[in-house]
JSON list of C-alpha atoms in Angstrom, two decimals:
[
{"chain": "A", "resi": 14, "resn": "GLN", "atom": "CA", "xyz": [-26.65, 38.78, 41.66]},
{"chain": "A", "resi": 15, "resn": "ALA", "atom": "CA", "xyz": [-25.42, 35.50, 43.26]},
{"chain": "A", "resi": 16, "resn": "ARG", "atom": "CA", "xyz": [-21.69, 36.70, 42.40]},
{"chain": "A", "resi": 17, "resn": "ALA", "atom": "CA", "xyz": [-22.58, 40.29, 44.35]},
{"chain": "A", "resi": 18, "resn": "ARG", "atom": "CA", "xyz": [-24.17, 38.28, 47.10]},
{"chain": "A", "resi": 19, "resn": "GLY", "atom": "CA", "xyz": [-21.09, 35.82, 47.35]},
{"chain": "A", "resi": 20, "resn": "THR", "atom": "CA", "xyz": [-23.21, 32.84, 46.92]},
{"chain": "A", "resi": 21, "resn": "CYS", "atom": "CA", "xyz": [-21.85, 32.09, 43.48]},
{"chain": "A", "resi": 22, "resn": "PRO", "atom": "CA", "xyz": [-20.77, 28.64, 43.18]},
{"chain": "A", "resi": 23, "resn": "ARG", "atom": "CA", "xyz": [-16.99, 27.96, 42.22]},
{"chain": "A", "resi": 24, "resn": "LEU", "atom": "CA", "xyz": [-17.44, 26.93, 38.48]},
{"chain": "A", "resi": 25, "resn": "GLU", "atom": "CA", "xyz": [-14.34, 24.90, 37.35]},
{"chain": "A", "resi": 26, "resn": "ILE", "atom": "CA", "xyz": [-15.85, 23.06, 33.97]},
{"chain": "A", "resi": 27, "resn": "LEU", "atom": "CA", "xyz": [-18.17, 24.62, 31.50]},
{"chain": "A", "resi": 28, "resn": "SER", "atom": "CA", "xyz": [-19.33, 22.44, 28.69]},
{"chain": "A", "resi": 29, "resn": "LEU", "atom": "CA", "xyz": [-21.34, 23.94, 25.68]},
{"chain": "A", "resi": 30, "resn": "SER", "atom": "CA", "xyz": [-20.73, 21.57, 23.22]},
{"chain": "A", "resi": 31, "resn": "GLY", "atom": "CA", "xyz": [-23.54, 21.31, 20.50]},
{"chain": "A", "resi": 32, "resn": "GLY", "atom": "CA", "xyz": [-25.32, 23.51, 22.78]},
{"chain": "A", "resi": 33, "resn": "LEU", "atom": "CA", "xyz": [-24.49, 27.32, 21.77]},
{"chain": "A", "resi": 34, "resn": "LYS", "atom": "CA", "xyz": [-25.50, 26.85, 17.87]},
{"chain": "A", "resi": 35, "resn": "GLY", "atom": "CA", "xyz": [-26.57, 29.97, 16.19]},
{"chain": "A", "resi": 36, "resn": "ALA", "atom": "CA", "xyz": [-24.91, 33.26, 15.41]},
{"chain": "A", "resi": 37, "resn": "PRO", "atom": "CA", "xyz": [-22.18, 35.38, 16.95]},
{"chain": "A", "resi": 38, "resn": "SER", "atom": "CA", "xyz": [-24.79, 37.50, 18.60]},
{"chain": "A", "resi": 39, "resn": "ASP", "atom": "CA", "xyz": [-26.22, 34.42, 20.29]},
{"chain": "A", "resi": 40, "resn": "ALA", "atom": "CA", "xyz": [-22.79, 33.74, 22.01]},
{"chain": "A", "resi": 41, "resn": "ALA", "atom": "CA", "xyz": [-22.20, 37.17, 22.61]},
{"chain": "A", "resi": 42, "resn": "PRO", "atom": "CA", "xyz": [-23.76, 37.06, 26.48]},
{"chain": "A", "resi": 43, "resn": "LEU", "atom": "CA", "xyz": [-21.47, 34.15, 26.94]},
{"chain": "A", "resi": 44, "resn": "PHE", "atom": "CA", "xyz": [-18.58, 35.93, 25.86]},
{"chain": "A", "resi": 45, "resn": "LYS", "atom": "CA", "xyz": [-19.29, 39.66, 27.83]},
{"chain": "A", "resi": 46, "resn": "LEU", "atom": "CA", "xyz": [-19.56, 37.31, 30.99]},
{"chain": "A", "resi": 47, "resn": "LEU", "atom": "CA", "xyz": [-16.27, 35.56, 30.25]},
{"chain": "A", "resi": 48, "resn": "GLN", "atom": "CA", "xyz": [-14.67, 38.87, 29.31]},
{"chain": "A", "resi": 49, "resn": "THR", "atom": "CA", "xyz": [-15.71, 41.32, 32.13]},
{"chain": "A", "resi": 50, "resn": "ALA", "atom": "CA", "xyz": [-15.61, 37.97, 35.05]},
{"chain": "A", "resi": 51, "resn": "GLY", "atom": "CA", "xyz": [-19.16, 38.20, 35.54]},
{"chain": "A", "resi": 52, "resn": "LEU", "atom": "CA", "xyz": [-19.12, 34.75, 35.70]},
{"chain": "A", "resi": 53, "resn": "PRO", "atom": "CA", "xyz": [-16.16, 33.35, 38.26]},
{"chain": "A", "resi": 54, "resn": "ALA", "atom": "CA", "xyz": [-14.26, 32.71, 35.19]},
{"chain": "A", "resi": 55, "resn": "GLU", "atom": "CA", "xyz": [-11.21, 32.98, 37.33]},
{"chain": "A", "resi": 56, "resn": "THR", "atom": "CA", "xyz": [-11.88, 29.49, 38.38]},
{"chain": "A", "resi": 57, "resn": "LEU", "atom": "CA", "xyz": [-12.42, 28.05, 35.10]},
{"chain": "A", "resi": 58, "resn": "ARG", "atom": "CA", "xyz": [-10.05, 24.75, 34.19]},
{"chain": "A", "resi": 59, "resn": "GLU", "atom": "CA", "xyz": [-11.79, 23.24, 31.26]},
{"chain": "A", "resi": 60, "resn": "VAL", "atom": "CA", "xyz": [-13.95, 24.83, 28.52]},
{"chain": "A", "resi": 61, "resn": "TYR", "atom": "CA", "xyz": [-15.35, 22.97, 25.90]},
{"chain": "A", "resi": 62, "resn": "LEU", "atom": "CA", "xyz": [-17.09, 24.77, 22.73]},
{"chain": "A", "resi": 63, "resn": "SER", "atom": "CA", "xyz": [-17.51, 22.00, 20.39]},
{"chain": "A", "resi": 64, "resn": "ASP", "atom": "CA", "xyz": [-19.82, 21.08, 17.28]},
{"chain": "A", "resi": 65, "resn": "ASN", "atom": "CA", "xyz": [-21.40, 24.32, 17.79]},
{"chain": "A", "resi": 66, "resn": "SER", "atom": "CA", "xyz": [-21.31, 25.13, 13.99]},
{"chain": "A", "resi": 67, "resn": "TRP", "atom": "CA", "xyz": [-19.22, 28.03, 14.61]},
{"chain": "A", "resi": 68, "resn": "GLY", "atom": "CA", "xyz": [-17.52, 30.08, 11.85]},
{"chain": "A", "resi": 69, "resn": "ASP", "atom": "CA", "xyz": [-14.71, 32.49, 11.87]},
{"chain": "A", "resi": 70, "resn": "PRO", "atom": "CA", "xyz": [-16.99, 35.56, 13.59]},
{"chain": "A", "resi": 71, "resn": "HIS", "atom": "CA", "xyz": [-17.17, 33.33, 16.46]},
{"chain": "A", "resi": 72, "resn": "ALA", "atom": "CA", "xyz": [-13.73, 32.53, 16.68]},
{"chain": "A", "resi": 73, "resn": "VAL", "atom": "CA", "xyz": [-12.68, 36.27, 16.54]},
{"chain": "A", "resi": 74, "resn": "ALA", "atom": "CA", "xyz": [-15.42, 37.11, 19.50]},
{"chain": "A", "resi": 75, "resn": "LEU", "atom": "CA", "xyz": [-13.78, 34.17, 21.49]},
{"chain": "A", "resi": 76, "resn": "ALA", "atom": "CA", "xyz": [-10.05, 35.56, 20.29]},
{"chain": "A", "resi": 77, "resn": "GLU", "atom": "CA", "xyz": [-11.08, 38.66, 22.61]},
{"chain": "A", "resi": 78, "resn": "VAL", "atom": "CA", "xyz": [-12.35, 36.62, 25.60]},
{"chain": "A", "resi": 79, "resn": "LEU", "atom": "CA", "xyz": [-8.80, 34.93, 25.53]},
{"chain": "A", "resi": 80, "resn": "GLY", "atom": "CA", "xyz": [-7.12, 37.86, 25.69]},
{"chain": "A", "resi": 81, "resn": "ALA", "atom": "CA", "xyz": [-9.22, 39.83, 28.39]},
{"chain": "A", "resi": 82, "resn": "GLY", "atom": "CA", "xyz": [-6.95, 38.09, 31.25]},
{"chain": "A", "resi": 83, "resn": "LYS", "atom": "CA", "xyz": [-9.58, 36.66, 32.96]},
{"chain": "A", "resi": 84, "resn": "LEU", "atom": "CA", "xyz": [-9.00, 32.84, 32.01]},
{"chain": "A", "resi": 85, "resn": "GLY", "atom": "CA", "xyz": [-6.06, 32.75, 34.16]},
{"chain": "A", "resi": 86, "resn": "ALA", "atom": "CA", "xyz": [-6.50, 28.86, 35.71]},
{"chain": "A", "resi": 87, "resn": "LEU", "atom": "CA", "xyz": [-7.90, 27.69, 32.15]},
{"chain": "A", "resi": 88, "resn": "GLU", "atom": "CA", "xyz": [-5.81, 24.51, 31.22]},
{"chain": "A", "resi": 89, "resn": "HIS", "atom": "CA", "xyz": [-8.04, 22.84, 28.54]},
{"chain": "A", "resi": 90, "resn": "LEU", "atom": "CA", "xyz": [-9.93, 24.46, 25.56]},
{"chain": "A", "resi": 91, "resn": "ASP", "atom": "CA", "xyz": [-11.86, 22.66, 23.44]},
{"chain": "A", "resi": 92, "resn": "ILE", "atom": "CA", "xyz": [-13.50, 24.60, 19.71]},
{"chain": "A", "resi": 93, "resn": "SER", "atom": "CA", "xyz": [-13.44, 21.26, 17.59]},
{"chain": "A", "resi": 94, "resn": "GLN", "atom": "CA", "xyz": [-16.06, 20.49, 15.21]},
{"chain": "A", "resi": 95, "resn": "ASN", "atom": "CA", "xyz": [-16.69, 24.03, 14.10]},
{"chain": "A", "resi": 96, "resn": "ALA", "atom": "CA", "xyz": [-16.40, 25.38, 10.66]},
{"chain": "A", "resi": 97, "resn": "VAL", "atom": "CA", "xyz": [-13.60, 27.99, 11.64]},
{"chain": "A", "resi": 98, "resn": "GLY", "atom": "CA", "xyz": [-11.02, 28.68, 8.86]},
{"chain": "A", "resi": 99, "resn": "ASP", "atom": "CA", "xyz": [-7.92, 30.74, 8.94]},
{"chain": "A", "resi": 100, "resn": "PRO", "atom": "CA", "xyz": [-8.90, 33.82, 9.73]},
{"chain": "A", "resi": 101, "resn": "GLY", "atom": "CA", "xyz": [-10.64, 33.01, 13.00]},
{"chain": "A", "resi": 102, "resn": "LEU", "atom": "CA", "xyz": [-7.78, 30.54, 14.07]},
{"chain": "A", "resi": 103, "resn": "SER", "atom": "CA", "xyz": [-5.57, 33.32, 13.28]},
{"chain": "A", "resi": 104, "resn": "ALA", "atom": "CA", "xyz": [-7.38, 35.50, 15.51]},
{"chain": "A", "resi": 105, "resn": "VAL", "atom": "CA", "xyz": [-7.30, 32.94, 18.49]},
{"chain": "A", "resi": 106, "resn": "ALA", "atom": "CA", "xyz": [-3.47, 32.10, 17.80]},
{"chain": "A", "resi": 107, "resn": "SER", "atom": "CA", "xyz": [-2.73, 35.86, 18.29]},
{"chain": "A", "resi": 108, "resn": "GLU", "atom": "CA", "xyz": [-4.28, 35.89, 21.94]},
{"chain": "A", "resi": 109, "resn": "LEU", "atom": "CA", "xyz": [-2.37, 32.70, 22.94]},
{"chain": "A", "resi": 110, "resn": "ARG", "atom": "CA", "xyz": [-0.08, 34.39, 25.29]},
{"chain": "A", "resi": 111, "resn": "VAL", "atom": "CA", "xyz": [1.34, 33.17, 28.71]},
{"chain": "A", "resi": 112, "resn": "GLU", "atom": "CA", "xyz": [0.19, 36.60, 30.50]},
{"chain": "A", "resi": 113, "resn": "SER", "atom": "CA", "xyz": [-3.49, 36.13, 29.66]},
{"chain": "A", "resi": 114, "resn": "LEU", "atom": "CA", "xyz": [-3.33, 32.20, 29.68]},
{"chain": "A", "resi": 115, "resn": "PRO", "atom": "CA", "xyz": [-0.68, 31.10, 31.96]},
{"chain": "A", "resi": 116, "resn": "SER", "atom": "CA", "xyz": [-2.39, 27.89, 32.91]},
{"chain": "A", "resi": 117, "resn": "LEU", "atom": "CA", "xyz": [-3.31, 26.96, 29.07]},
{"chain": "A", "resi": 118, "resn": "ARG", "atom": "CA", "xyz": [-1.87, 23.31, 28.92]},
{"chain": "A", "resi": 119, "resn": "SER", "atom": "CA", "xyz": [-4.45, 21.30, 26.47]},
{"chain": "A", "resi": 120, "resn": "LEU", "atom": "CA", "xyz": [-5.81, 22.70, 23.13]},
{"chain": "A", "resi": 121, "resn": "ASP", "atom": "CA", "xyz": [-8.33, 20.98, 20.63]},
{"chain": "A", "resi": 122, "resn": "VAL", "atom": "CA", "xyz": [-8.56, 22.76, 17.25]},
{"chain": "A", "resi": 123, "resn": "ARG", "atom": "CA", "xyz": [-9.47, 20.06, 15.08]},
{"chain": "A", "resi": 124, "resn": "ILE", "atom": "CA", "xyz": [-11.92, 22.57, 13.14]},
{"chain": "A", "resi": 125, "resn": "THR", "atom": "CA", "xyz": [-12.97, 21.73, 9.51]},
{"chain": "A", "resi": 126, "resn": "GLU", "atom": "CA", "xyz": [-11.44, 24.61, 7.42]},
{"chain": "A", "resi": 127, "resn": "THR", "atom": "CA", "xyz": [-7.99, 24.98, 8.55]},
{"chain": "A", "resi": 128, "resn": "THR", "atom": "CA", "xyz": [-5.45, 25.34, 5.74]},
{"chain": "A", "resi": 129, "resn": "PRO", "atom": "CA", "xyz": [-1.68, 24.89, 6.01]},
{"chain": "A", "resi": 130, "resn": "SER", "atom": "CA", "xyz": [-1.24, 28.57, 6.34]},
{"chain": "A", "resi": 131, "resn": "GLY", "atom": "CA", "xyz": [-3.59, 28.65, 9.36]},
{"chain": "A", "resi": 132, "resn": "ALA", "atom": "CA", "xyz": [-1.61, 26.01, 11.07]},
{"chain": "A", "resi": 133, "resn": "GLU", "atom": "CA", "xyz": [1.46, 27.51, 10.44]},
{"chain": "A", "resi": 134, "resn": "GLN", "atom": "CA", "xyz": [0.02, 30.72, 12.42]},
{"chain": "A", "resi": 135, "resn": "LEU", "atom": "CA", "xyz": [-1.03, 28.63, 15.22]},
{"chain": "A", "resi": 136, "resn": "LEU", "atom": "CA", "xyz": [2.05, 26.27, 15.47]},
{"chain": "A", "resi": 137, "resn": "ALA", "atom": "CA", "xyz": [4.07, 29.56, 15.43]},
{"chain": "A", "resi": 138, "resn": "ALA", "atom": "CA", "xyz": [2.40, 31.02, 18.58]},
{"chain": "A", "resi": 139, "resn": "LEU", "atom": "CA", "xyz": [2.93, 27.97, 20.30]},
{"chain": "A", "resi": 140, "resn": "SER", "atom": "CA", "xyz": [6.64, 27.33, 19.24]},
{"chain": "A", "resi": 141, "resn": "VAL", "atom": "CA", "xyz": [8.64, 26.73, 22.19]},
{"chain": "A", "resi": 142, "resn": "SER", "atom": "CA", "xyz": [11.16, 29.28, 20.65]},
{"chain": "A", "resi": 143, "resn": "ASN", "atom": "CA", "xyz": [8.21, 31.76, 21.51]},
{"chain": "A", "resi": 144, "resn": "GLN", "atom": "CA", "xyz": [9.05, 33.05, 24.61]},
{"chain": "A", "resi": 145, "resn": "ALA", "atom": "CA", "xyz": [5.39, 34.71, 24.94]},
{"chain": "A", "resi": 146, "resn": "ARG", "atom": "CA", "xyz": [3.53, 31.14, 24.42]},
{"chain": "A", "resi": 147, "resn": "PRO", "atom": "CA", "xyz": [1.53, 29.51, 27.26]},
{"chain": "A", "resi": 148, "resn": "PRO", "atom": "CA", "xyz": [2.61, 26.18, 28.48]},
{"chain": "A", "resi": 149, "resn": "VAL", "atom": "CA", "xyz": [0.59, 24.29, 26.07]},
{"chain": "A", "resi": 150, "resn": "GLU", "atom": "CA", "xyz": [1.79, 20.82, 26.20]},
{"chain": "A", "resi": 151, "resn": "ASN", "atom": "CA", "xyz": [-0.61, 18.95, 24.20]},
{"chain": "A", "resi": 152, "resn": "LEU", "atom": "CA", "xyz": [-2.52, 20.14, 21.05]},
{"chain": "A", "resi": 153, "resn": "ALA", "atom": "CA", "xyz": [-4.68, 18.28, 18.66]},
{"chain": "A", "resi": 154, "resn": "MET", "atom": "CA", "xyz": [-5.10, 20.04, 15.34]},
{"chain": "A", "resi": 155, "resn": "GLN", "atom": "CA", "xyz": [-6.65, 19.48, 11.70]},
{"chain": "A", "resi": 156, "resn": "VAL", "atom": "CA", "xyz": [-5.58, 20.72, 8.48]},
{"chain": "A", "resi": 157, "resn": "THR", "atom": "CA", "xyz": [-6.70, 20.20, 5.20]},
{"chain": "A", "resi": 158, "resn": "GLY", "atom": "CA", "xyz": [-3.76, 19.56, 2.64]},
{"chain": "A", "resi": 159, "resn": "VAL", "atom": "CA", "xyz": [0.07, 20.23, 3.88]},
{"chain": "A", "resi": 160, "resn": "GLY", "atom": "CA", "xyz": [2.75, 21.78, 2.19]},
{"chain": "A", "resi": 161, "resn": "ASP", "atom": "CA", "xyz": [6.30, 20.98, 2.08]},
{"chain": "A", "resi": 162, "resn": "ASN", "atom": "CA", "xyz": [7.76, 23.26, 4.78]},
{"chain": "A", "resi": 163, "resn": "LEU", "atom": "CA", "xyz": [5.08, 22.38, 7.17]},
{"chain": "A", "resi": 164, "resn": "ALA", "atom": "CA", "xyz": [5.47, 18.47, 6.64]},
{"chain": "A", "resi": 165, "resn": "ARG", "atom": "CA", "xyz": [9.46, 18.89, 6.91]},
{"chain": "A", "resi": 166, "resn": "SER", "atom": "CA", "xyz": [8.71, 20.97, 10.35]},
{"chain": "A", "resi": 167, "resn": "ILE", "atom": "CA", "xyz": [6.23, 18.62, 11.89]},
{"chain": "A", "resi": 168, "resn": "CYS", "atom": "CA", "xyz": [8.13, 15.31, 10.70]},
{"chain": "A", "resi": 169, "resn": "ALA", "atom": "CA", "xyz": [11.55, 17.02, 12.29]},
{"chain": "A", "resi": 170, "resn": "GLY", "atom": "CA", "xyz": [9.85, 17.27, 15.98]},
{"chain": "A", "resi": 171, "resn": "GLU", "atom": "CA", "xyz": [9.52, 21.20, 15.86]},
{"chain": "A", "resi": 172, "resn": "TYR", "atom": "CA", "xyz": [6.55, 20.83, 17.77]},
{"chain": "A", "resi": 173, "resn": "PRO", "atom": "CA", "xyz": [6.46, 18.70, 20.58]},
{"chain": "A", "resi": 174, "resn": "PHE", "atom": "CA", "xyz": [3.44, 19.69, 21.70]},
{"chain": "A", "resi": 175, "resn": "LEU", "atom": "CA", "xyz": [1.45, 18.45, 18.71]},
{"chain": "A", "resi": 176, "resn": "LYS", "atom": "CA", "xyz": [0.32, 15.23, 20.02]},
{"chain": "A", "resi": 177, "resn": "THR", "atom": "CA", "xyz": [-2.86, 14.70, 18.00]},
{"chain": "A", "resi": 178, "resn": "LEU", "atom": "CA", "xyz": [-2.87, 15.30, 14.28]},
{"chain": "A", "resi": 179, "resn": "SER", "atom": "CA", "xyz": [-5.66, 14.88, 11.55]},
{"chain": "A", "resi": 180, "resn": "LEU", "atom": "CA", "xyz": [-5.17, 15.33, 8.13]},
{"chain": "A", "resi": 181, "resn": "ILE", "atom": "CA", "xyz": [-7.56, 15.75, 5.09]},
{"chain": "A", "resi": 182, "resn": "SER", "atom": "CA", "xyz": [-6.35, 15.41, 1.75]},
{"chain": "A", "resi": 183, "resn": "THR", "atom": "CA", "xyz": [-8.96, 16.78, -1.17]},
{"chain": "A", "resi": 184, "resn": "ALA", "atom": "CA", "xyz": [-9.38, 16.02, -4.77]},
{"chain": "A", "resi": 185, "resn": "ALA", "atom": "CA", "xyz": [-7.69, 19.24, -5.58]},
{"chain": "A", "resi": 186, "resn": "GLY", "atom": "CA", "xyz": [-3.94, 19.19, -6.28]},
{"chain": "A", "resi": 187, "resn": "GLU", "atom": "CA", "xyz": [-2.70, 21.61, -3.72]},
{"chain": "A", "resi": 188, "resn": "LYS", "atom": "CA", "xyz": [-4.59, 19.76, -1.00]},
{"chain": "A", "resi": 189, "resn": "ARG", "atom": "CA", "xyz": [-2.98, 16.83, -1.06]},
{"chain": "A", "resi": 190, "resn": "LEU", "atom": "CA", "xyz": [-0.77, 14.75, 1.43]},
{"chain": "A", "resi": 191, "resn": "LEU", "atom": "CA", "xyz": [2.08, 13.49, -0.67]},
{"chain": "A", "resi": 192, "resn": "PRO", "atom": "CA", "xyz": [4.44, 16.04, 0.63]},
{"chain": "A", "resi": 193, "resn": "PHE", "atom": "CA", "xyz": [3.75, 14.98, 4.21]},
{"chain": "A", "resi": 194, "resn": "PHE", "atom": "CA", "xyz": [3.79, 11.34, 3.40]},
{"chain": "A", "resi": 195, "resn": "ASP", "atom": "CA", "xyz": [7.03, 11.91, 1.43]},
{"chain": "A", "resi": 196, "resn": "SER", "atom": "CA", "xyz": [8.61, 13.55, 4.56]},
{"chain": "A", "resi": 197, "resn": "VAL", "atom": "CA", "xyz": [7.53, 11.22, 7.03]},
{"chain": "A", "resi": 198, "resn": "LEU", "atom": "CA", "xyz": [9.18, 8.53, 4.73]},
{"chain": "A", "resi": 199, "resn": "HIS", "atom": "CA", "xyz": [12.41, 10.39, 4.55]},
{"chain": "A", "resi": 200, "resn": "ALA", "atom": "CA", "xyz": [12.75, 11.39, 8.20]},
{"chain": "A", "resi": 201, "resn": "ARG", "atom": "CA", "xyz": [15.65, 10.31, 10.37]},
{"chain": "A", "resi": 202, "resn": "SER", "atom": "CA", "xyz": [13.17, 8.80, 12.91]},
{"chain": "A", "resi": 203, "resn": "PRO", "atom": "CA", "xyz": [9.29, 8.11, 13.00]},
{"chain": "A", "resi": 204, "resn": "LEU", "atom": "CA", "xyz": [6.72, 10.78, 13.07]},
{"chain": "A", "resi": 205, "resn": "PRO", "atom": "CA", "xyz": [6.96, 12.22, 16.74]},
{"chain": "A", "resi": 206, "resn": "ILE", "atom": "CA", "xyz": [3.38, 12.78, 17.33]},
{"chain": "A", "resi": 207, "resn": "MET", "atom": "CA", "xyz": [0.92, 10.44, 19.44]},
{"chain": "A", "resi": 208, "resn": "SER", "atom": "CA", "xyz": [-2.07, 10.15, 17.14]},
{"chain": "A", "resi": 209, "resn": "LEU", "atom": "CA", "xyz": [-2.70, 10.43, 13.15]},
{"chain": "A", "resi": 210, "resn": "ALA", "atom": "CA", "xyz": [-5.95, 10.55, 11.70]},
{"chain": "A", "resi": 211, "resn": "LEU", "atom": "CA", "xyz": [-6.03, 10.64, 7.74]},
{"chain": "A", "resi": 212, "resn": "LYS", "atom": "CA", "xyz": [-8.83, 11.29, 5.28]},
{"chain": "A", "resi": 213, "resn": "ILE", "atom": "CA", "xyz": [-7.89, 10.79, 1.58]},
{"chain": "A", "resi": 214, "resn": "GLN", "atom": "CA", "xyz": [-10.74, 12.04, -0.76]},
{"chain": "A", "resi": 215, "resn": "GLY", "atom": "CA", "xyz": [-10.87, 10.21, -4.36]},
{"chain": "A", "resi": 216, "resn": "SER", "atom": "CA", "xyz": [-12.27, 12.04, -7.55]},
{"chain": "A", "resi": 217, "resn": "SER", "atom": "CA", "xyz": [-14.60, 11.48, -10.95]},
{"chain": "A", "resi": 218, "resn": "ASN", "atom": "CA", "xyz": [-10.87, 13.05, -12.69]},
{"chain": "A", "resi": 219, "resn": "GLU", "atom": "CA", "xyz": [-8.68, 10.20, -13.74]},
{"chain": "A", "resi": 220, "resn": "SER", "atom": "CA", "xyz": [-5.57, 12.36, -12.74]},
{"chain": "A", "resi": 221, "resn": "ASP", "atom": "CA", "xyz": [-6.77, 13.14, -9.51]},
{"chain": "A", "resi": 222, "resn": "ASN", "atom": "CA", "xyz": [-7.28, 9.53, -8.61]},
{"chain": "A", "resi": 223, "resn": "GLY", "atom": "CA", "xyz": [-3.99, 8.82, -9.92]},
{"chain": "A", "resi": 224, "resn": "ASN", "atom": "CA", "xyz": [-2.37, 11.40, -7.24]},
{"chain": "A", "resi": 225, "resn": "SER", "atom": "CA", "xyz": [-4.72, 9.64, -4.84]},
{"chain": "A", "resi": 226, "resn": "ASN", "atom": "CA", "xyz": [-3.24, 6.13, -5.53]},
{"chain": "A", "resi": 227, "resn": "GLU", "atom": "CA", "xyz": [0.31, 7.86, -5.34]},
{"chain": "A", "resi": 228, "resn": "GLU", "atom": "CA", "xyz": [-0.49, 9.04, -1.72]},
{"chain": "A", "resi": 229, "resn": "LEU", "atom": "CA", "xyz": [-1.66, 5.45, -1.10]},
{"chain": "A", "resi": 230, "resn": "ARG", "atom": "CA", "xyz": [1.55, 3.89, -2.23]},
{"chain": "A", "resi": 231, "resn": "VAL", "atom": "CA", "xyz": [3.96, 6.07, -0.38]},
{"chain": "A", "resi": 232, "resn": "LEU", "atom": "CA", "xyz": [1.45, 5.70, 2.85]},
{"chain": "A", "resi": 233, "resn": "ALA", "atom": "CA", "xyz": [2.03, 2.07, 2.35]},
{"chain": "A", "resi": 234, "resn": "ALA", "atom": "CA", "xyz": [5.67, 2.42, 2.24]},
{"chain": "A", "resi": 235, "resn": "THR", "atom": "CA", "xyz": [5.90, 4.59, 5.93]},
{"chain": "A", "resi": 236, "resn": "LEU", "atom": "CA", "xyz": [3.81, 1.77, 7.17]},
{"chain": "A", "resi": 237, "resn": "ALA", "atom": "CA", "xyz": [6.11, -0.79, 6.09]},
{"chain": "A", "resi": 238, "resn": "ALA", "atom": "CA", "xyz": [9.50, 1.34, 7.32]},
{"chain": "A", "resi": 239, "resn": "GLY", "atom": "CA", "xyz": [7.82, 1.79, 10.66]},
{"chain": "A", "resi": 240, "resn": "ARG", "atom": "CA", "xyz": [7.59, 5.55, 10.50]},
{"chain": "A", "resi": 241, "resn": "LEU", "atom": "CA", "xyz": [4.29, 5.52, 11.76]},
{"chain": "A", "resi": 242, "resn": "SER", "atom": "CA", "xyz": [5.02, 3.21, 14.84]},
{"chain": "A", "resi": 243, "resn": "ARG", "atom": "CA", "xyz": [4.54, 5.91, 17.42]},
{"chain": "A", "resi": 244, "resn": "CYS", "atom": "CA", "xyz": [1.05, 6.99, 16.36]},
{"chain": "A", "resi": 245, "resn": "LEU", "atom": "CA", "xyz": [-0.50, 3.63, 15.55]}
]
């Protein structure tokens, strides 16, 4: 009604971190307003939606909003600290296009369920070789486990927009970080990111703990070789 009267204030920052918990239907009214420009969404520069206990259905609904083309002024989006997995992240990645988000420069997706597969989809959407990518310059991402291909591409500096990286190593062998540490150690130059966070989890299984010890050994070698000097 305020918008119809011409008295709606200019909205530039929308912060709902921790304040929009619940089922996807609870967030539906907000998504509808943003998607249909019911709010003055065209002036929004920053949107914070972290720590809302969101899952994949929330992320899929958010992706529809991002693709609607009503957030042309959006510069920063934060959906960190939510339980979004690869399906939700894939949906968001598919809508990261310059035609709908021409001003997006900063993206925080340090979410808890991302695997190397989901991370690769997001990085591909933002790759500098993708002409449809928005102008993202600062990406913060969290991944559980890192495979050889992803490790090598990160260490080779293929993603200059990746500034903050959080990595988790679980007890399961396929979710270890040894390929990443090994790639960092043998790369031609130090790891080209600004901030690196590591979480290495042990296990009651002796062989798994042996893997953790090997990770720590290679990590120590990378530190000694100065390969992490840019992010420490």
